[in-house]
Structure formats: structure tokens, C-alpha cells
């Protein structure tokens, strides 16, 4: 009996993850979400329903997956120093893949804008397209995101200094700014002078800014989870890998928006 127990005793600092349904369910939810988005943008009557189902499924996967990861960290104490290094590297690789994701959208936009074809009249923006004033709502959203990056960094420094109260306050402000950004972008979309199907300009604009908006929503939820965990004192000055991952993701979202603002809103008007 003692030999069998010794055989199963953990003698290393690595974490062997239990079998999980979340990767498969996450992939299927993402497929439904993407399919619903494409259907909706092409005017399919059930596209909005499929899009909503996919979005709710993604939220469900996020809730379940994050619950398990938090359990591993807080209750099982599985996030040792070695495991945290792996988690950081995984987040870096994930953000790198997200960078290439947006590179594709920027590539499509610059290909269409630098070499406008006869189909768009040989000019950019195409004739008949009324672009947004970059110094109105887009500038406001730029200010909002830059401010949110500042408050998030403030929260991070407070956490490292052991000031959990300030961490909670600044995280709450950051989440509020993220929600404000999404509301402003939704208002901007509702007042756009062009629709999804109005040519290559509309397609590249909505794909780039829309997917960025989706990332803002995901990042806001990510930070809201961190806010809840901070309120429960689940972070410490030396162990807050979940907070670091959320902060890196949010700063990535900030940087992408700056490129969008300069290239699409300012330069492309």
C-alpha cells in the first residue's frame, strides 16, 4: 500500500493537467460564433441567432475554463514557479498569434488602399464612402483606451506593492473604461454612413475594428474576473500570473487600436 502511494506521490514542480473538455468546446463555440458573424454580415435571416448562440457558448467556455484554472491556482497550489514560466510563455505565444491575426486585416486594408482598383474608381476611400471624422468619436475612444492602460498599470504597481485596495479601485476604473469604449464604438457603428456590404472599404473597416471591438469585450471580461479575484484577495505581490496575463492582453489591445486609429481613421479618410 505504501509503495503504491509513493508511486503516485508528486516529486516534481510541473503541473500535469487533468483531461478537460474546454479546448474542444472552445473550438466548437468559436466556430459557431464565426459562422454566425459571417451569416449576419451577409444578411442571412438566422445569422444573428447563430451569432448570439456562439457568443453565449464562448462566454460559457470562458467561465468554465477560468474556474478550473483558478481552482488549480488557489486551491490546488499547482502554479509553482516552473508552471508560471510556462504560463507566461504560453500567453506570449498566444499574443503573437493574435498579432498575426490582425496583420492579415491590415494587409487587406493596405493592399486595397495603396493600390485601388478600377472597381473602386481608382481612388481611396472609394467614391460614395463617407468616412468617420477621426477627431471625434475615434479620438475619444483612443483617449479612453490609453487612460485604461494607465489605470491598469497603476493597479499592477499597487498589487506588487501589496496595496490591494488601490488594486481593486484601479481595476474597477479600468473595467468601466473598457465598457465605455464598447458603448462608444456601438454608438459609432449605429451612425455609420456605410453598411457591411458597401464594398471593400466597409469590409476591411468592419473586420478590423469589429474584431478589435470583440477583443476589447473579451479583455474587459478578463479584467472583470481579475477584479473579482482581487476583491477576494486571491492575488499576492509575488503570485498574480492571472493578472499579468490580463494586463498583457489589454496592453496588446491598446497598441492594436493605436495602429487602427492612425491607419484607418486618420490616414485612410
Coordinates of C-alpha atoms in Angstrom, one line a residue:
X1 CA 0.0 0.0 0.0
X2 CA 2.8 2.4 0.9
X3 CA 4.7 1.5 -2.3
X4 CA 1.6 2.3 -4.4
X5 CA 1.1 5.6 -2.6
X6 CA 4.8 6.5 -3.1
X7 CA 4.4 5.7 -6.8
X8 CA 1.7 8.4 -7.1
X9 CA 3.4 11.0 -4.9
X10 CA 4.3 14.2 -6.8
X11 CA 8.1 14.5 -7.0
X12 CA 8.3 17.5 -9.4
X13 CA 7.1 21.1 -9.7
X14 CA 5.3 20.6 -13.0
X15 CA 1.6 20.5 -13.3
X16 CA 0.0 17.6 -15.2
X17 CA -3.4 19.0 -16.3
X18 CA -6.4 16.7 -15.9
X19 CA -8.4 15.8 -19.0
X20 CA -10.6 18.8 -19.9
X21 CA -13.5 19.3 -22.3
X22 CA -12.8 23.1 -22.6
X23 CA -10.4 23.1 -25.6
X24 CA -12.8 21.1 -27.8
X25 CA -15.9 23.1 -26.6
X26 CA -14.0 26.3 -27.1
X27 CA -13.1 25.4 -30.6
X28 CA -16.7 24.5 -31.4
X29 CA -18.0 27.7 -29.8
X30 CA -15.6 29.8 -31.8
X31 CA -16.7 28.1 -35.0
X32 CA -20.4 28.8 -34.2
X33 CA -19.5 32.4 -33.4
X34 CA -17.5 33.0 -36.5
X35 CA -20.1 31.2 -38.7
X36 CA -22.9 33.4 -37.2
X37 CA -20.8 36.5 -37.8
X38 CA -20.3 35.7 -41.4
X39 CA -24.0 34.8 -41.9
X40 CA -25.1 38.0 -40.2
X41 CA -22.8 40.2 -42.3
X42 CA -24.2 38.6 -45.5
X43 CA -27.8 39.3 -44.5
X44 CA -28.8 35.7 -43.5
X45 CA -32.0 35.7 -41.6
X46 CA -30.7 33.4 -38.8
X47 CA -27.2 34.9 -38.7
X48 CA -28.0 37.0 -35.7
X49 CA -29.4 34.0 -33.8
X50 CA -26.3 31.8 -34.6
X51 CA -24.0 34.7 -33.7
X52 CA -25.7 35.1 -30.3
X53 CA -25.6 31.4 -29.6
X54 CA -21.9 31.3 -30.4
X55 CA -21.2 34.3 -28.2
X56 CA -23.0 32.8 -25.3
X57 CA -21.2 29.5 -25.8
X58 CA -17.9 31.3 -25.8
X59 CA -18.8 33.0 -22.5
X60 CA -19.8 29.7 -21.0
X61 CA -16.5 28.1 -22.0
X62 CA -14.6 31.1 -20.7
X63 CA -16.4 30.8 -17.3
X64 CA -15.8 27.0 -17.0
X65 CA -12.2 27.1 -18.2
X66 CA -11.2 30.1 -16.0
X67 CA -13.0 28.4 -13.0
X68 CA -10.8 25.3 -13.4
X69 CA -7.6 27.4 -13.8
X70 CA -8.4 29.5 -10.7
X71 CA -9.1 26.3 -8.8
X72 CA -5.7 24.9 -9.8
X73 CA -4.0 28.1 -8.6
X74 CA -5.9 28.9 -5.4
X75 CA -7.0 25.5 -4.1
X76 CA -4.5 23.0 -5.6
X77 CA -1.5 25.3 -5.4
X78 CA -0.4 23.9 -8.8
X79 CA 1.0 27.1 -10.2
X80 CA 4.6 26.7 -9.0
X81 CA 7.4 28.8 -10.2
X82 CA 8.1 26.5 -13.1
X83 CA 4.5 26.3 -14.1
X84 CA 4.2 30.2 -14.0
X85 CA 7.1 30.4 -16.5
X86 CA 5.2 28.0 -18.8
X87 CA 2.0 30.1 -18.4
X88 CA 3.8 33.3 -19.3
X89 CA 5.4 31.7 -22.4
X90 CA 2.0 30.4 -23.4
X91 CA 0.5 33.9 -23.1
X92 CA 3.3 35.4 -25.1
X93 CA 2.8 32.9 -27.9
X94 CA -1.0 33.5 -27.8
X95 CA -0.5 37.2 -28.2
X96 CA 2.0 36.6 -31.0
X97 CA -0.7 34.6 -32.8
X98 CA -3.1 37.5 -32.2
X99 CA -0.6 39.9 -33.7
X100 CA -0.5 37.9 -36.9
X101 CA -4.3 37.7 -36.9
X102 CA -4.5 41.5 -37.1
X103 CA -1.6 41.6 -39.6
X104 CA -3.9 39.9 -42.1
X105 CA -6.6 42.6 -41.7
X106 CA -4.1 45.4 -42.0
X107 CA -2.6 43.7 -45.1
X108 CA -6.0 43.5 -46.7
X109 CA -6.7 47.2 -45.9
X110 CA -3.3 48.5 -47.2
X111 CA -3.5 46.3 -50.3
X112 CA -6.9 47.9 -51.1
X113 CA -5.9 51.4 -50.2
X114 CA -2.4 51.7 -51.6
X115 CA -3.4 50.0 -54.9
X116 CA -7.1 51.0 -55.5
X117 CA -8.5 49.1 -58.5
X118 CA -10.9 50.2 -61.2
X119 CA -13.7 48.5 -59.2
X120 CA -13.4 51.2 -56.5
X121 CA -12.8 54.0 -59.0
X122 CA -9.1 54.1 -58.6
X123 CA -9.3 56.3 -55.5
X124 CA -9.3 55.7 -51.8
X125 CA -11.6 55.9 -50.0
X126 CA -13.9 54.8 -52.8
X127 CA -16.4 57.3 -54.1
X128 CA -19.6 57.4 -52.2
X129 CA -18.0 56.4 -48.9
X130 CA -18.4 58.9 -46.2
X131 CA -15.7 58.2 -43.6
X132 CA -15.7 58.9 -39.9
X133 CA -14.2 62.1 -38.5
X134 CA -11.1 60.8 -36.7
X135 CA -11.0 63.7 -34.3
X136 CA -14.5 63.0 -32.9
X137 CA -15.6 59.5 -31.6
X138 CA -12.4 57.7 -32.7
X139 CA -10.2 60.2 -30.8
X140 CA -12.4 59.8 -27.8
X141 CA -12.0 56.0 -27.9
X142 CA -8.3 56.4 -28.3
X143 CA -8.2 58.6 -25.1
X144 CA -10.4 56.0 -23.3
X145 CA -8.1 53.1 -24.1
X146 CA -4.9 55.0 -23.3
X147 CA -6.4 56.0 -20.0
X148 CA -7.4 52.4 -19.3
X149 CA -3.9 51.3 -19.9
X150 CA -2.7 53.8 -17.4
X151 CA -5.1 52.8 -14.7
X152 CA -4.3 49.1 -15.3
X153 CA -0.6 49.8 -14.9
X154 CA -1.4 51.7 -11.7
X155 CA -3.3 48.7 -10.4
X156 CA -0.4 46.4 -11.3
X157 CA 2.1 48.5 -9.4
X158 CA -0.2 48.7 -6.4
X159 CA -0.5 44.9 -6.4
X160 CA 3.2 44.5 -6.5
X161 CA 3.4 46.9 -3.5
X162 CA 0.9 44.9 -1.5
X163 CA -1.8 47.7 -1.8
X164 CA -4.8 45.5 -2.6
X165 CA -7.3 48.4 -2.0
X166 CA -5.8 50.5 -4.7
X167 CA -5.5 47.5 -7.0
X168 CA -9.3 46.9 -6.7
X169 CA -10.1 50.6 -7.3
X170 CA -7.9 50.9 -10.4
X171 CA -9.2 47.6 -11.8
X172 CA -12.7 48.8 -11.4
X173 CA -11.9 52.0 -13.2
X174 CA -10.2 50.0 -16.0
X175 CA -13.2 47.7 -16.4
X176 CA -15.5 50.8 -16.5
X177 CA -13.4 52.4 -19.2
X178 CA -13.5 49.1 -21.2
X179 CA -17.3 49.1 -21.1
X180 CA -17.3 52.8 -22.0
X181 CA -15.2 52.1 -25.1
X182 CA -17.5 49.4 -26.3
X183 CA -20.5 51.6 -25.8
X184 CA -18.9 54.4 -27.8
X185 CA -18.0 52.0 -30.6
X186 CA -21.5 50.6 -30.7
X187 CA -22.8 54.2 -31.0
X188 CA -20.3 54.9 -33.8
X189 CA -21.4 51.8 -35.7
X190 CA -25.1 52.8 -35.4
X191 CA -24.3 56.2 -37.0
X192 CA -22.0 54.9 -39.8
X193 CA -22.8 56.2 -43.3
X194 CA -21.9 52.8 -44.9
X195 CA -23.0 49.2 -44.2
X196 CA -21.1 45.9 -44.1
X197 CA -21.8 45.2 -47.7
X198 CA -20.7 48.6 -49.2
X199 CA -17.6 47.4 -50.9
X200 CA -14.0 46.7 -49.9
X201 CA -13.7 49.8 -47.6
X202 CA -16.6 48.7 -45.5
X203 CA -15.5 45.1 -45.4
X204 CA -11.9 45.9 -44.2
X205 CA -13.1 48.6 -41.8
X206 CA -15.7 46.5 -40.0
X207 CA -13.5 43.4 -40.0
X208 CA -10.5 45.3 -38.4
X209 CA -12.4 47.5 -36.0
X210 CA -15.1 44.9 -35.3
X211 CA -12.6 42.1 -34.3
X212 CA -10.7 44.7 -32.2
X213 CA -14.0 45.5 -30.5
X214 CA -14.5 41.8 -29.8
X215 CA -11.1 41.7 -28.3
X216 CA -12.0 44.6 -26.1
X217 CA -15.1 42.8 -24.8
X218 CA -13.0 39.7 -24.1
X219 CA -10.4 41.8 -22.4
X220 CA -13.0 43.6 -20.3
X221 CA -14.4 40.3 -19.1
X222 CA -10.8 39.1 -18.4
X223 CA -10.2 42.1 -16.2
X224 CA -13.6 41.8 -14.5
X225 CA -12.6 38.3 -13.4
X226 CA -9.3 39.7 -12.1
X227 CA -11.3 42.4 -10.3
X228 CA -13.4 39.7 -8.6
X229 CA -10.3 37.8 -7.6
X230 CA -8.6 40.9 -6.2
X231 CA -11.7 41.6 -4.1
X232 CA -11.4 38.0 -2.7
X233 CA -7.6 38.6 -2.0
X234 CA -6.6 35.8 -4.4
X235 CA -3.6 37.7 -5.7
X236 CA -0.4 38.5 -3.8
X237 CA 2.6 40.7 -4.5
X238 CA 4.6 37.7 -5.7
X239 CA 2.0 35.5 -7.3
X240 CA -0.5 37.1 -9.7
X241 CA 0.1 35.3 -13.0
X242 CA -3.6 35.7 -14.0
X243 CA -3.5 39.4 -13.5
X244 CA -0.3 39.6 -15.6
X245 CA -1.9 37.7 -18.4
X246 CA -4.9 40.0 -18.4
X247 CA -2.7 43.1 -18.3
X248 CA -0.5 41.9 -21.3
X249 CA -3.7 41.1 -23.3
X250 CA -5.1 44.6 -22.5
X251 CA -2.0 46.4 -23.5
X252 CA -1.9 44.4 -26.7
X253 CA -5.5 45.6 -27.4
X254 CA -4.3 49.2 -26.7
X255 CA -1.4 49.0 -29.2
X256 CA -3.6 47.5 -31.9
X257 CA -6.1 50.3 -31.5
X258 CA -3.4 52.9 -32.0
X259 CA -2.5 51.3 -35.3
X260 CA -6.2 51.2 -36.3
X261 CA -6.7 54.8 -35.4
X262 CA -3.7 56.1 -37.3
X263 CA -4.0 53.9 -40.4
X264 CA -7.8 53.6 -40.9
X265 CA -9.3 56.6 -39.2
X266 CA -6.6 59.3 -39.8
X267 CA -4.6 58.2 -42.8
X268 CA -7.4 56.5 -44.6
X269 CA -10.0 59.2 -44.5

